[in-house]
Short mmCIF file of C-alpha atoms in Angstrom, two decimals:
data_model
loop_
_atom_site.label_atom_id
_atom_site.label_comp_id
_atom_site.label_asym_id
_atom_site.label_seq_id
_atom_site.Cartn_x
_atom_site.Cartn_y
_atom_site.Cartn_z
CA UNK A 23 14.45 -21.90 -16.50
CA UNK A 24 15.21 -19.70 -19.41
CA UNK A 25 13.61 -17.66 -21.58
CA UNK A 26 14.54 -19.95 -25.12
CA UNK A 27 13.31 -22.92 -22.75
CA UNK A 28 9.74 -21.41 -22.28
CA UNK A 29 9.33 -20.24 -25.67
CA UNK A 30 10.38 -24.07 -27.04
CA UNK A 31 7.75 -25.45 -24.74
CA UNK A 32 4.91 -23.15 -25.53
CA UNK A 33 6.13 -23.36 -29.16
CA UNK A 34 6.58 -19.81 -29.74
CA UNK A 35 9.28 -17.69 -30.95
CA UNK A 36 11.42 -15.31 -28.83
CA UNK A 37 9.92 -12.12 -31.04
CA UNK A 38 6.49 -13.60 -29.54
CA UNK A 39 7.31 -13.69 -26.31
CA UNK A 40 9.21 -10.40 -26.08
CA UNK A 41 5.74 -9.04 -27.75
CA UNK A 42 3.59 -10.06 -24.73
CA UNK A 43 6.73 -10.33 -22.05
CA UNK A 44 9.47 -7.74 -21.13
CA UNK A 45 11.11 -10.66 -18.93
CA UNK A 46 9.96 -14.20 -17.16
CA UNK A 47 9.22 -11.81 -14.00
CA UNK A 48 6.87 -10.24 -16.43
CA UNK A 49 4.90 -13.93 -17.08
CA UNK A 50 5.11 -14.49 -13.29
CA UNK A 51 3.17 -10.65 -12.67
CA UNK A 52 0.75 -11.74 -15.51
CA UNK A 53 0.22 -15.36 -13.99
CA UNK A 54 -0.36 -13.54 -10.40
CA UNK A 55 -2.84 -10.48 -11.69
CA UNK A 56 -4.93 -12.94 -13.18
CA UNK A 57 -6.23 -14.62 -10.06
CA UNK A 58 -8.76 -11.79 -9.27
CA UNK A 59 -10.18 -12.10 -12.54
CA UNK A 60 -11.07 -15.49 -11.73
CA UNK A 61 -12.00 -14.64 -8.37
CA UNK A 62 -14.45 -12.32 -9.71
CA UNK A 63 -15.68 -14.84 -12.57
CA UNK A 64 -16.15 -17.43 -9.96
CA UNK A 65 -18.05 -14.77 -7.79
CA UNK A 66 -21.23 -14.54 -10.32
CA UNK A 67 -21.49 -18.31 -10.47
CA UNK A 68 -22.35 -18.70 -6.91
CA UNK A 69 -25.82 -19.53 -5.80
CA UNK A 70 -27.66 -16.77 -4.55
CA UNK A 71 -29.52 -18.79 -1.66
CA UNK A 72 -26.26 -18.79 0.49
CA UNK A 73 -25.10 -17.04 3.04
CA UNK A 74 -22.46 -14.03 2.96
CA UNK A 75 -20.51 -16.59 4.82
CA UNK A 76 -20.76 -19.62 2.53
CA UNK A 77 -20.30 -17.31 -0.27
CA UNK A 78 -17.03 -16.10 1.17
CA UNK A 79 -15.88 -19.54 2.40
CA UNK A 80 -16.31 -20.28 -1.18
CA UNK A 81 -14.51 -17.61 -2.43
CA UNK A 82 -11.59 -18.24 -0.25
CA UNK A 83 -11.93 -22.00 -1.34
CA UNK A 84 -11.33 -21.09 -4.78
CA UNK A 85 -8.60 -19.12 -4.38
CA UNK A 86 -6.79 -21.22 -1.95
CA UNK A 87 -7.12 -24.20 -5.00
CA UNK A 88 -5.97 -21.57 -7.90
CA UNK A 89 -3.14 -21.03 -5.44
CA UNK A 90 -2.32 -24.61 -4.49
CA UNK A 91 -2.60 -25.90 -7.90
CA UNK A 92 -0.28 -22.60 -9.10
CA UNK A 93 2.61 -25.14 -7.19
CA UNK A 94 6.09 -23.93 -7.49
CA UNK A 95 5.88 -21.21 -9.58
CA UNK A 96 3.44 -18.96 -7.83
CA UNK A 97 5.64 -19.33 -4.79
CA UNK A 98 8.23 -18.22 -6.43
CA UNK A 99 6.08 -15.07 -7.64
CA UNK A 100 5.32 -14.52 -4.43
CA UNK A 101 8.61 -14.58 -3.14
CA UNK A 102 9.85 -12.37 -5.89
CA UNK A 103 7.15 -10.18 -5.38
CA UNK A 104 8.51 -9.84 -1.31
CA UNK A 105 11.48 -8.44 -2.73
CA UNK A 106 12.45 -5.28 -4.49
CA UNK A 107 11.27 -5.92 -7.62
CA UNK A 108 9.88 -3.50 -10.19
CA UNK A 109 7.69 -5.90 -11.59
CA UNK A 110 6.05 -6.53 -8.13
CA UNK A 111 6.32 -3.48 -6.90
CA UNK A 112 2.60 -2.63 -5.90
CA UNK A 113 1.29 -6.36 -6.35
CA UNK A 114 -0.44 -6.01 -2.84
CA UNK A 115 -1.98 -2.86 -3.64
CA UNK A 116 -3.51 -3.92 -6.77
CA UNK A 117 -4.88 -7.23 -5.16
CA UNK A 118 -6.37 -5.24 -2.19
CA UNK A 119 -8.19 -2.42 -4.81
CA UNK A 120 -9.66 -5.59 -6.26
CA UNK A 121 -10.71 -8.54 -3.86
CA UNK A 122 -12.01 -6.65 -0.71
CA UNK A 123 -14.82 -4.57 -2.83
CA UNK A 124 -15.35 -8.27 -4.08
CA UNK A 125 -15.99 -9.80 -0.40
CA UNK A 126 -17.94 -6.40 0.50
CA UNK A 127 -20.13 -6.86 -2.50
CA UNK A 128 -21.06 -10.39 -1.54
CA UNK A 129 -21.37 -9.26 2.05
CA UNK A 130 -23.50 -7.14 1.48
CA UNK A 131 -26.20 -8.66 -1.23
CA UNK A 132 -26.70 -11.39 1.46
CA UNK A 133 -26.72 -8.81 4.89
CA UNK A 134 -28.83 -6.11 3.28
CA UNK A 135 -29.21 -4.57 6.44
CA UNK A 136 -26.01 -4.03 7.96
CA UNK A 137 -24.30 -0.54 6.25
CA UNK A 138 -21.90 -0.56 3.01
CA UNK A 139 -18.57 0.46 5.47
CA UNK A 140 -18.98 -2.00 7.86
CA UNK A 141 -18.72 -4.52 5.06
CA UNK A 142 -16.03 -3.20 3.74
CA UNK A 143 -14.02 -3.44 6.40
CA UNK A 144 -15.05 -6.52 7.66
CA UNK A 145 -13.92 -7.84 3.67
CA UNK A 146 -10.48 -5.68 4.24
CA UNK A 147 -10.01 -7.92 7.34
CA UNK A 148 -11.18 -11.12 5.56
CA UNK A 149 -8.35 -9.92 2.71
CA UNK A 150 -5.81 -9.34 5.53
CA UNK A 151 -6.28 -12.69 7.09
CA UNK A 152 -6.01 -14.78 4.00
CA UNK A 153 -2.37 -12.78 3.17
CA UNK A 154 -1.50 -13.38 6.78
CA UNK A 155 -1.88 -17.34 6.85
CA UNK A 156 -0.60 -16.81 2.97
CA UNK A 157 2.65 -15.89 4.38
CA UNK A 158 2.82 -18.06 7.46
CA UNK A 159 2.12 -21.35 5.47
CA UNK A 160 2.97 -21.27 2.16
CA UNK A 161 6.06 -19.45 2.67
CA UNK A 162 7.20 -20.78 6.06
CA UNK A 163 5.57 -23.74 6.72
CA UNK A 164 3.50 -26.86 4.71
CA UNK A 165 1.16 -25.76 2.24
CA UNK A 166 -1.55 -28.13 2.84
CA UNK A 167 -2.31 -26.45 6.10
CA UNK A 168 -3.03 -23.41 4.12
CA UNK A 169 -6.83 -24.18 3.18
CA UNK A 170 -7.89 -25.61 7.04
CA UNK A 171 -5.76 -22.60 8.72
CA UNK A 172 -7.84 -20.37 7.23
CA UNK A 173 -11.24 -21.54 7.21
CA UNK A 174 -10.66 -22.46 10.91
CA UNK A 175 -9.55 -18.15 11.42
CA UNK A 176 -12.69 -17.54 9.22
CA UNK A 177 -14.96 -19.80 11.70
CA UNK A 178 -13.05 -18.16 15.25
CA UNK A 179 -13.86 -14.40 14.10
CA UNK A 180 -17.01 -14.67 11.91
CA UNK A 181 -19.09 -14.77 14.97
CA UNK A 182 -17.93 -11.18 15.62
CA UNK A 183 -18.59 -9.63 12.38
CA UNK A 184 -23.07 -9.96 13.15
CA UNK A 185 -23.08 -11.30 9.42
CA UNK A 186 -24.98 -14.03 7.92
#
């Protein structure tokens, strides 16, 4: 699409959208970023009677939806993000300084006594396997498999971790 095209539908002007936009890569970035904010929103609303587990199982629920429902154009953020792009550049750091403290944090509230760095790591892992199956479905394969891939890696290591 073009720029003149998304200003017409979102009904404003070009100066607008050069005021909040440098390019469309730049809406794309914006669109992508905001996930963990939402992640993190959706974070305080959950129950505190469930377990570190169901709390992440949530968490990945939610973000596997935001990312479903993000169709088309999140894909192609993604895929622009794989490349060489200035815009991207970084995208993966940025996601990992933000969700894995997230997972850690639940982790830990609900499996008080199991130390701060195990936690974190076992959330870095959780972080690593969602990007994983990310990649292999979305990008490679049907994404409707995305959602039951994952929970079904989630149920085959969990046991590992000693977490509730």
């Amino acid at each position: 699409t073009t720029i003149p095209r998304i200003c017409e539908e979102a009904g404003v002007s070009r100066s607008t959208f050069f005021h909040y936009f440098k390019s469309k890569n730049a809406i794309l970035a914006d669109y992508r970023f905001g996930f963990a904010d939402r992640l993190e929103e959706f974070a305080d609303t959950l129950p505190s009677d469930l377990t570190g587990k169901e709390k992440v199982r949530r968490l990945l629920q939610f973000d596997v939806r935001q990312n479903l429902e993000g169709g088309a154009m999140l894909r192609q953020s993604i895929i622009s993000s794989l490349d060489d792009n200035p815009e991207f550049r970084g995208s993966h750091d940025r996601t990992f300084e933000r969700v894995p403290p997230l997972y850690a944090r639940v982790l830990r509230e609900s499996n008080p006594q199991v130390s701060e760095e195990y936690c974190e790591k076992v959330a870095l892992l959780i972080t690593r396997l969602y990007w994983m199956i990310w990649q292999s479905c979305i990008l490679m394969r049907d994404p409707y498999d995305f959602e039951q891939e994952l929970m079904d890696s989630l149920d085959m290591v969990w046991d590992g971790f000693g977490l509730k």
